Short mmCIF file of C-alpha atoms in Angstrom, two decimals:
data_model
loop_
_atom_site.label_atom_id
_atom_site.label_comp_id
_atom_site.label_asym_id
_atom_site.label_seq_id
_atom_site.Cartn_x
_atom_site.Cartn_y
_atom_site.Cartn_z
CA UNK A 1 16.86 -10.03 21.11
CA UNK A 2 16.89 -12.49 17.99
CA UNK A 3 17.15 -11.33 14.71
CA UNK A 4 16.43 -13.65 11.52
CA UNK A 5 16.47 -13.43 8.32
CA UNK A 6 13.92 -15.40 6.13
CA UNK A 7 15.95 -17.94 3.62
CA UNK A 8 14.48 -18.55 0.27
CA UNK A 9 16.73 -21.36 -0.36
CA UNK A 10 13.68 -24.17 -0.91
CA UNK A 11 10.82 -22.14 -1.64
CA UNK A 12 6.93 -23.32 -0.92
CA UNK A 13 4.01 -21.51 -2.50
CA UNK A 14 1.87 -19.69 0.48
CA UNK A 15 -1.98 -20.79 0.33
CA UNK A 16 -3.36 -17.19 0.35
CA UNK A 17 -6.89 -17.11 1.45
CA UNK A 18 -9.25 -14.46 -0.75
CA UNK A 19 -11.69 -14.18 1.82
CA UNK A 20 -11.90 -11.41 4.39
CA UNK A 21 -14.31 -10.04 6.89
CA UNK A 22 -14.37 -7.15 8.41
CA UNK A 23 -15.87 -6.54 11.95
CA UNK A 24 -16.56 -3.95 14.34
CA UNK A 25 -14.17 -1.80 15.79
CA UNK A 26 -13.65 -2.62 19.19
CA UNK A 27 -11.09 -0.17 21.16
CA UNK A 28 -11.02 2.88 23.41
CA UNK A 29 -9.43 5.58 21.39
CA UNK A 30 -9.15 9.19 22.63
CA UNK A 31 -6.64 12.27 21.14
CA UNK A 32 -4.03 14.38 22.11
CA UNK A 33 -4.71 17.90 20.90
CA UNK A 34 -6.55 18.12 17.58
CA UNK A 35 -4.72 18.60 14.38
CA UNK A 36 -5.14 21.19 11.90
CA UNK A 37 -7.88 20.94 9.31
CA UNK A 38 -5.16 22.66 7.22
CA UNK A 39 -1.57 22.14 6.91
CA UNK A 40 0.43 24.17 4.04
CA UNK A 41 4.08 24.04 3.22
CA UNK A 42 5.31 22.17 6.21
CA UNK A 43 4.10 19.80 9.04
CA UNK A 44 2.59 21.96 11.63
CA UNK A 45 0.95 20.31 14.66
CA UNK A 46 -0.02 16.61 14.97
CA UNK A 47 -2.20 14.21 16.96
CA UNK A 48 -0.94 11.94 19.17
CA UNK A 49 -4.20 9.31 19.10
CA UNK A 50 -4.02 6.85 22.14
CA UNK A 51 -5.76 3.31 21.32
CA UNK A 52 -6.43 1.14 23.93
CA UNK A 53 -6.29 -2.55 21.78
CA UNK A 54 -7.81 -5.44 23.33
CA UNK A 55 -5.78 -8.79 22.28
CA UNK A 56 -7.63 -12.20 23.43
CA UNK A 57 -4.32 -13.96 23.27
CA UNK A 58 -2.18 -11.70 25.25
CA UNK A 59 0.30 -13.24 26.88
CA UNK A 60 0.27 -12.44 30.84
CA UNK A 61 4.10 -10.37 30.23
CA UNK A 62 2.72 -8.02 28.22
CA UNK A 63 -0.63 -6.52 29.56
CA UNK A 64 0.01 -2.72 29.18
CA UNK A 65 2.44 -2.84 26.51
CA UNK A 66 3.06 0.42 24.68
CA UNK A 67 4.11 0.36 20.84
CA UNK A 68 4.57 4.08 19.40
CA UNK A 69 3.65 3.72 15.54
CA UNK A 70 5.28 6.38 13.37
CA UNK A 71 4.88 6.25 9.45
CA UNK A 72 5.77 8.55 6.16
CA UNK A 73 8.30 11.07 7.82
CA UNK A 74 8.77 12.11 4.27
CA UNK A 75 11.54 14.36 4.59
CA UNK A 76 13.45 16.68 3.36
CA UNK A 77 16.72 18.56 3.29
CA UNK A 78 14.96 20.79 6.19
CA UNK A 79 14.33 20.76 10.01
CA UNK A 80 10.81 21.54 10.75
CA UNK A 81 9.83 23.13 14.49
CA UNK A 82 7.61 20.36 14.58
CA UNK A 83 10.70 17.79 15.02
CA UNK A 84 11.57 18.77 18.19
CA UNK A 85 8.05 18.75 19.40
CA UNK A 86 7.96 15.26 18.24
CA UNK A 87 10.92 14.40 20.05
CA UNK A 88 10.04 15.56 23.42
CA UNK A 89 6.83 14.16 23.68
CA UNK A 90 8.52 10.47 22.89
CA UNK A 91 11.68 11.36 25.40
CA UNK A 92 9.34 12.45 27.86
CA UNK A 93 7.26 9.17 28.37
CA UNK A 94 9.31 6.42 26.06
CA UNK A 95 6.86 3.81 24.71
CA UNK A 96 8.24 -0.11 24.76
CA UNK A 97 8.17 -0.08 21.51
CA UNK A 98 8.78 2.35 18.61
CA UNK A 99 7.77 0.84 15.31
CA UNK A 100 8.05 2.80 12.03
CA UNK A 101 6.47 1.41 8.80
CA UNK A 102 8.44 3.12 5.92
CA UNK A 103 9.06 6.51 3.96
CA UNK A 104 12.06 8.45 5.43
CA UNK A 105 12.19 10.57 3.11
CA UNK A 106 10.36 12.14 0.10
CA UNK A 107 12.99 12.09 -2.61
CA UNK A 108 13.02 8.73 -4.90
CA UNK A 109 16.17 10.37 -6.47
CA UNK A 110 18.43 11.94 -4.37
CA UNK A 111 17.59 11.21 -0.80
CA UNK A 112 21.77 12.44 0.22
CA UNK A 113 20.68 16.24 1.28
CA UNK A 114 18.16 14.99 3.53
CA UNK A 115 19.81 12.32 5.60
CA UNK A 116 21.43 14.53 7.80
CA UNK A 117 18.27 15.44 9.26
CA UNK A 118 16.43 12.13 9.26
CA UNK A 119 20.00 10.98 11.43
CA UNK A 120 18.80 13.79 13.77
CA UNK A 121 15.42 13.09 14.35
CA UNK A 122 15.67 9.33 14.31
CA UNK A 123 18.87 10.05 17.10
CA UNK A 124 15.67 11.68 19.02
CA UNK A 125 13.60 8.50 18.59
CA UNK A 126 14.00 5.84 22.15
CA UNK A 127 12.25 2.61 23.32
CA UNK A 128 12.49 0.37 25.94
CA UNK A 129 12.20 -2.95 23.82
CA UNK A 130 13.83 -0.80 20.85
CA UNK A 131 12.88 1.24 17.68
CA UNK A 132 12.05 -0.76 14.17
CA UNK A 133 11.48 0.12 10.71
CA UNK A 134 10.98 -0.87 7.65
CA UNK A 135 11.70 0.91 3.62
CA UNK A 136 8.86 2.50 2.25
CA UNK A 137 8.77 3.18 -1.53
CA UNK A 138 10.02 6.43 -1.71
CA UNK A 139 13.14 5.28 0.36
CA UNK A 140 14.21 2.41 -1.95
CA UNK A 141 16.40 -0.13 -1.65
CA UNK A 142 19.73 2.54 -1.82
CA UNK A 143 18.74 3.72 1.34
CA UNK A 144 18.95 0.76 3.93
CA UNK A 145 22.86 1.70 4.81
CA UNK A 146 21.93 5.30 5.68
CA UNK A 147 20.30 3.54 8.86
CA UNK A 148 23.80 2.45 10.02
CA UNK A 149 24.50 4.05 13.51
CA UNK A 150 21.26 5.20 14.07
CA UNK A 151 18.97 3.99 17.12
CA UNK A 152 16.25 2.01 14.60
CA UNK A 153 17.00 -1.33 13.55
CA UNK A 154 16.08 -2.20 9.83
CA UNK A 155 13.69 -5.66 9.60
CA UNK A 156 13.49 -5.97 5.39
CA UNK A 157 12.20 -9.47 5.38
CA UNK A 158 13.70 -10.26 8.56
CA UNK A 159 12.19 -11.06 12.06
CA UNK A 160 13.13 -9.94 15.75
CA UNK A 161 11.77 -12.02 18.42
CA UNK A 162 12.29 -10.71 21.69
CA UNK A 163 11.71 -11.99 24.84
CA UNK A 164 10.15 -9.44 27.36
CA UNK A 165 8.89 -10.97 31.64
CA UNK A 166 9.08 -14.21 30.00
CA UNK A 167 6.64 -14.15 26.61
CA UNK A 168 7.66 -13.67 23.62
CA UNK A 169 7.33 -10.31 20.72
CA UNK A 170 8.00 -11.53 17.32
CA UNK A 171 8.10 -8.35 14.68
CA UNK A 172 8.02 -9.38 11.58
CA UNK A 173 9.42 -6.93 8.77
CA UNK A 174 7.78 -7.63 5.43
CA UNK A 175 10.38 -7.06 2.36
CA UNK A 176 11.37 -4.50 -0.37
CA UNK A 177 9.80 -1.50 -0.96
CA UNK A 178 7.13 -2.35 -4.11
CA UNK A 179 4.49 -4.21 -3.44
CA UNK A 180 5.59 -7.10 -5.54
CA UNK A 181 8.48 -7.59 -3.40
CA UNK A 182 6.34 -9.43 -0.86
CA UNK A 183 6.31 -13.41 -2.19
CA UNK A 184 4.58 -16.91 -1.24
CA UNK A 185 7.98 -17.82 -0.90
CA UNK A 186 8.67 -15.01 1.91
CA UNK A 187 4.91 -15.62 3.60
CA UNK A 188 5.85 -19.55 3.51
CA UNK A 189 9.51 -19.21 5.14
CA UNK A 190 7.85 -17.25 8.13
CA UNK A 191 6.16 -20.16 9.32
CA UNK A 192 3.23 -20.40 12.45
CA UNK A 193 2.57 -18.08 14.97
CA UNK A 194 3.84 -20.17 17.95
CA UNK A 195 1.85 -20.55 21.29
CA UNK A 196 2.12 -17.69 23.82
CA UNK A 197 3.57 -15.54 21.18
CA UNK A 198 2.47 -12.10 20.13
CA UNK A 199 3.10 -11.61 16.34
CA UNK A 200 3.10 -8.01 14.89
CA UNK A 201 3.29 -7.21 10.96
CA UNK A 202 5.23 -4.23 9.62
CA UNK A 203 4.04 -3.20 6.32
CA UNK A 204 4.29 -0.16 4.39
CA UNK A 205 1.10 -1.11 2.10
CA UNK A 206 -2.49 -1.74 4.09
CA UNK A 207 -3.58 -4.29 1.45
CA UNK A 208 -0.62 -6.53 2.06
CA UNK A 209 -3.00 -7.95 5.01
CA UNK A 210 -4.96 -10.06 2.01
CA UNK A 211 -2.24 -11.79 1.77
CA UNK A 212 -0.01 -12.49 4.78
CA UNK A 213 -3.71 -13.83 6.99
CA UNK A 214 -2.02 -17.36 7.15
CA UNK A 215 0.49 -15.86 9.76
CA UNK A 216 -1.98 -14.78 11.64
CA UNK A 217 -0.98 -11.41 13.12
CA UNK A 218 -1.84 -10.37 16.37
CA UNK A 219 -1.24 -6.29 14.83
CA UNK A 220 -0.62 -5.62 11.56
CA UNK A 221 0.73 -1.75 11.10
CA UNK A 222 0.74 -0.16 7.83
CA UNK A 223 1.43 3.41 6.69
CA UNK A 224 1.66 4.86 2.42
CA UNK A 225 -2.07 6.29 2.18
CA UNK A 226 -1.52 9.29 4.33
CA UNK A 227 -5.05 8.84 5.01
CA UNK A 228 -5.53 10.49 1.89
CA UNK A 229 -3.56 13.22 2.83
CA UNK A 230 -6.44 15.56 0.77
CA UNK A 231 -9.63 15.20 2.13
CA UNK A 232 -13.27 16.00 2.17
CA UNK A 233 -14.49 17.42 5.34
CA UNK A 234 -15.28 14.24 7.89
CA UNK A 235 -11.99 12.92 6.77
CA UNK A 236 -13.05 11.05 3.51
CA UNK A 237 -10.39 10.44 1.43
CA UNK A 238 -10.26 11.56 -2.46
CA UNK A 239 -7.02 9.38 -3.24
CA UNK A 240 -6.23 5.93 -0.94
CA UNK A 241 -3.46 4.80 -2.75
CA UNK A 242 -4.07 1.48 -1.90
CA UNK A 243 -6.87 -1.17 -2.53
CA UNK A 244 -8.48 -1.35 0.37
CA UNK A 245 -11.87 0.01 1.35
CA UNK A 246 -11.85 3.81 1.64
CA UNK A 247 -12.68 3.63 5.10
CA UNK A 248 -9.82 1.40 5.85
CA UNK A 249 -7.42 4.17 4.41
CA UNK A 250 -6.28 5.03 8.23
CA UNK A 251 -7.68 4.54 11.79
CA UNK A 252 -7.36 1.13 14.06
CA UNK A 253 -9.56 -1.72 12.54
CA UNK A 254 -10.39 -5.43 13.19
CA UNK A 255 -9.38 -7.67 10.37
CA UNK A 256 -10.19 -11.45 10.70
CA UNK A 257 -9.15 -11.22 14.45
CA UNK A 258 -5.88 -9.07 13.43
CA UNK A 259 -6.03 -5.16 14.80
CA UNK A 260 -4.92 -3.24 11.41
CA UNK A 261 -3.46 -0.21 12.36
CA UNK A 262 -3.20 2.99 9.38
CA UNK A 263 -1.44 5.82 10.31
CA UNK A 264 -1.93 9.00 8.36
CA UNK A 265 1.73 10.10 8.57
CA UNK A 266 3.34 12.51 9.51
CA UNK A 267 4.78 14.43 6.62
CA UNK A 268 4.00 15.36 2.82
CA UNK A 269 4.20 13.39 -0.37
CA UNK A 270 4.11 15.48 -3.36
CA UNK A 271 2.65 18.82 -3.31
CA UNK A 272 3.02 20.00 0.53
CA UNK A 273 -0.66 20.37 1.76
CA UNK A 274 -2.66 18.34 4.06
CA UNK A 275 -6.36 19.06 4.37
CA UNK A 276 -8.98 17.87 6.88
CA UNK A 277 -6.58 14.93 7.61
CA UNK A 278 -3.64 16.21 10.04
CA UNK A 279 -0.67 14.15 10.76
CA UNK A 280 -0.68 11.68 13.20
CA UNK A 281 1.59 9.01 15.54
CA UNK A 282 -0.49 6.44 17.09
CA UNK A 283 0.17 4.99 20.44
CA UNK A 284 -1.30 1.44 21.48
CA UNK A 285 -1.73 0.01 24.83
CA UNK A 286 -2.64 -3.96 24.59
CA UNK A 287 -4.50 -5.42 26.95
CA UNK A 288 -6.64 -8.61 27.46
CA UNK A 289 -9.67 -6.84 28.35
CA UNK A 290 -11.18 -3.51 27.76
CA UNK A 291 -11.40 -1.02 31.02
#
């Protein structure tokens, strides 16, 4: 495995298209269990949704790959039943990849009491290809060294390339933990998808695809909405958080030819309810063709 950081030594503005289309959604989805409608006080329960993601471009190494997405642990100085659960169903069939997109924990201010606890569930967390992550806003900056020793690699604007039956993964880690954080400068520095290449996006903010489409992503995973985390019944979101569509707010969409991939979460943020939108990993299987 490669890993690279992006150097913004001789900057070069990013031409950022506006334009955007939105098409069909075109993948075989089907659910573990069902999650609650309600969730109060703690994470209780959670869907494991299996997406079957066709990818034109595949290259021939990595028909059937499986990347685990995880998003917005959000935790606390607390371990949760629910933990465990999570980690057996991962140790029981490890994906290839295990790709988290940012919130560790829910504290801005004090994130110390809970570390213990992410270190324990994140020690649960295994991958063939390895585990990634990036910060999420509630982690901030202070909170990259806590990852030290644990089995996920941090990618804050920095790129692993990794060379699986002879293609190539490229995971690119997009920086900081605002949204301003993410420049021309950094979009410019990563340069073009090369051929036979598959090129995934990690993202804590779903509107962040506007402006990275000149890298053209094969996947581009995002987390921060919780799907709304409050919602009407049908899963209609009150509050996105982001500026996106409401529709886009979670689920597996096609964006320009790029899968964008929203994952509800997994824990709280602020006041500890979910309704009508339970917590959620998402596994995807890529593939040329659907079956």
């Amino acid at each position: 495995m490669e890993l690279r950081s992006r150097s913004s030594d001789h900057p070069q503005p990013a031409a950022f298209s506006t334009t955007w289309a939105i098409k069909p959604c075109a993948v075989s989805q089907s659910a573990t269990g069902t999650g609650p409608r309600l969730q109060l006080w703690e994470p209780r329960n959670f869907e494991w949704n299996q997406v079957r993601t066709p990818i034109r471009s595949l290259p021939d190494g990595l028909e059937g790959l499986r990347i685990l997405h995880v998003s917005d642990l959000h935790m606390q100085a607390r371990w949760w039943p629910v933990y465990d659960e999570l980690i057996e169903r991962i140790q029981r069939d490890p994906p290839d990849l295990l790709l988290f997109t940012g919130d560790f924990v829910e504290s801005k201010r004090n994130h110390v009491p809970a570390v213990p606890f992410v270190h324990r569930l994140l020690d649960g967390f295994t991958a063939r290809l390895g585990c990634f992550a990036i910060l999420g806003n509630h982690d901030r900056y202070h909170f990259a060294p806590r990852l030290d020793g644990t089995p996920v690699t941090l990618l804050n604007g920095q790129t692993a390339r990794i060379d699986h039956q002879g293609s190539m993964l490229e995971i690119i880690g997009l920086p900081g933990v605002h949204r301003r954080d993410l420049t021309n400068e950094f979009v410019a520095s990563c340069g073009s998808k090369a051929p036979g290449t598959l090129r995934i996006i990690l993202s804590h903010y779903p509107d962040h695809i506007r402006r990275t489409g000149s890298l053209r992503p094969d996947l581009f995973l995002a987390g921060h909405t919780h799907g709304g985390q409050v919602c009407l019944p049908g899963r209609i979101p009150i509050l996105r958080h982001d500026s996106l569509p409401r529709r886009l707010c979670s689920g597996v969409h096609n964006w320009n030819d790029t899968w964008l991939v929203v994952s509800r979460g997994f824990g709280f943020s602020g006041l500890p309810v979910r309704a009508f939108c339970p917590s959620e990993v998402i596994e995807l299987t890529l593939t040329r063709t659907m079956r």
